[in-house]
C-alpha positions in Angstrom: -16.4 -9.6 11.9 -19.2 -8.8 10.0 -18.9 -9.8 6.4 -19.8 -6.0 5.3 -16.8 -5.3 7.3 -14.5 -7.5 5.8 -15.8 -6.3 2.3 -15.0 -2.7 3.1 -11.4 -3.7 4.2 -10.9 -5.9 1.2 -12.1 -2.8 -1.1 -9.7 -0.1 0.8 -7.0 -2.6 0.4 -7.6 -2.8 -3.3 -8.0 1.1 -3.5 -4.8 1.6 -1.7 -2.8 -0.8 -3.9 -4.7 0.7 -7.1 -4.0 4.5 -6.5 -0.3 4.4 -6.4 -0.1 1.8 -9.1 -2.1 4.4 -11.4 0.0 7.6 -10.2 3.2 5.6 -11.2 1.5 4.6 -14.6 0.4 8.3 -15.4 3.9 9.8 -14.5 5.7 6.8 -16.4 3.3 7.3 -19.4 5.8 9.4 -21.6 8.6 7.0 -20.6 6.9 4.1 -22.7 6.9 5.7 -25.9 10.6 6.7 -25.7 12.8 3.5 -26.9 12.3 0.4 -29.1 8.9 0.8 -30.6 9.4 -2.7 -32.3 7.1 -5.8 -31.0 7.4 -9.7 -31.2 5.7 -9.8 -34.4 8.3 -7.8 -36.4 11.4 -9.3 -34.8 12.6 -6.6 -33.0 14.3 -6.5 -29.5 11.2 -5.5 -28.2 9.4 -9.1 -28.4 12.2 -11.5 -27.3 14.5 -13.9 -29.0 13.1 -14.4 -32.9 9.8 -13.0 -32.5 8.6 -15.8 -30.3 7.8 -16.0 -26.6 10.3 -14.1 -24.6 13.2 -15.7 -22.7 14.4 -15.3 -19.0 17.5 -13.5 -20.8 15.1 -11.2 -22.6 14.2 -10.2 -18.7 17.5 -9.4 -17.7 17.3 -5.7 -16.3 19.9 -3.7 -14.6 17.9 -2.8 -11.6 18.6 -4.3 -8.2 15.8 -6.4 -6.5 14.2 -7.8 -10.2 15.8 -11.0 -10.3 13.9 -13.9 -11.5 13.2 -16.1 -8.5 10.9 -18.7 -6.8 10.5 -19.0 -3.1 10.2 -22.5 -1.7 6.5 -22.2 -0.9 5.5 -21.8 -4.5 4.7 -25.2 -6.0 3.3 -24.9 -9.4 4.0 -21.6 -11.6 4.0 -20.6 -15.1 7.2 -21.4 -17.2 9.5 -18.9 -18.4 7.8 -16.5 -21.1 4.3 -17.7 -20.4 1.8 -15.3 -22.3 0.3 -12.7 -19.7 -1.9 -10.0 -20.3 -4.9 -10.3 -23.1 -7.5 -11.4 -20.8 -7.3 -15.1 -22.5 -4.1 -16.4 -20.8 -4.0 -16.8 -17.0 -1.0 -17.3 -15.1 -1.6 -20.2 -12.4 0.4 -20.7 -9.0 0.3 -23.1 -6.1 1.0 -21.8 -3.0 2.0 -24.6 -0.9 2.7 -22.3 2.4 -1.0 -21.2 2.1 -2.5 -20.7 5.9 -6.2 -19.7 6.1 -5.8 -18.5 9.6 -3.8 -15.8 8.3 -6.6 -14.9 5.4 -3.9 -14.2 2.5 -4.5 -12.0 -0.2 -2.3 -12.5 -3.4 -1.1 -9.5 -5.7 1.2 -8.9 -8.5 3.7 -6.1 -9.7 3.9 -5.9 -13.5 7.0 -4.0 -15.2 7.7 -4.4 -19.0 11.9 -4.7 -20.0 13.3 -2.3 -22.7 16.7 -2.8 -23.4 17.7 -4.0 -20.1 15.6 -1.2 -18.1 12.2 -2.2 -16.4 9.3 0.1 -16.5 6.6 -0.3 -14.0 3.3 -1.4 -15.6 0.8 -1.7 -12.9 -0.4 -4.5 -10.9 -3.4 -6.5 -9.5 -5.4 -8.8 -7.4 -5.2 -12.7 -8.0 -8.0 -15.1 -7.4 -7.3 -17.1 -4.7 -9.1 -20.6 -3.8 -7.3 -22.1 -1.0 -3.7 -21.4 -2.2 -4.9 -21.9 -6.1 -3.9 -18.9 -7.1 -4.5 -17.6 -10.7 -4.8 -14.1 -12.6 -8.0 -13.1 -13.7 -7.6 -9.4 -15.6 -5.7 -7.9 -18.5 -2.9 -5.2 -19.1 -4.4 -2.0 -20.8 -3.3 -0.9 -24.1 0.2 0.1 -24.2 3.3 -0.3 -26.1 4.2 -3.3 -24.0 2.6 -5.8 -26.2 4.9 -8.5 -27.2 7.4 -7.2 -24.5 9.2 -9.1 -22.0 7.8 -8.4 -18.8 8.6 -9.2 -14.9 5.5 -10.6 -13.0 6.0 -10.0 -9.2 3.7 -12.4 -7.4 3.2 -11.4 -3.4 1.5 -12.7 -0.7 -0.1 -10.5 2.2 -1.4 -12.0 5.2 -2.1 -11.0 9.2 -3.6 -7.9 7.8 -4.5 -5.3 10.5 -5.9 -2.1 10.9 -4.7 0.7 13.1 -7.3 3.2 12.4 -5.5 5.0 9.8 -4.0 2.4 7.8 -3.8 -1.1 7.0 -0.2 -3.3 7.6 0.2 -6.7 6.6 3.5 -9.3 6.5 4.1 -9.4 2.6 6.2 -12.0 1.0 7.4 -12.3 -2.3 6.6 -15.5 -3.8 8.2 -15.2 -7.2 9.5 -12.9 -9.7 8.6 -14.4 -13.4 9.6 -13.8 -16.9 6.5 -13.4 -19.1 5.4 -12.5 -22.5 3.1 -9.5 -22.2 -0.2 -9.7 -24.7 -2.2 -6.4 -24.2 -5.8 -6.8 -24.4 -7.2 -5.4 -27.7 -11.0 -5.1 -26.6 
């Protein structure tokens, strides 16, 4: 397959993921201001226990399907409360189930947590070097700074195009509790 075709397909996949995330973000933007506006620096409930890094207890949510978990395929992964979002701290993972033949793409969905409720914040694509996977982006300016977040890591492989849309096998490799730090630039 010519590299220009692969590039066009990869760009289409990214666009297909970015548009729904943006729509969700815009739809929920007013909700981001409702609720506890304190942050980790003032010791409020917005930022974990005692104003430091968040703990897994801070990421407990009422919604089904957002339980913290790690798939057997995932080797190295960040500890609970790892900082993500400011562009300086990167999350790193090792996919021990990596298979170059299925040309996997790694992506994430991100939510922040307020009083047991998860609010979608967006997502992105991760850098992949043969199963060594790492975040390279940052979180937009929002009230999520210092709050607990749920980072859901996904692997998509066996991607095909039927003429109208792409499809592929999606595996959730884990859901992790992170401390959100907003990019101040």
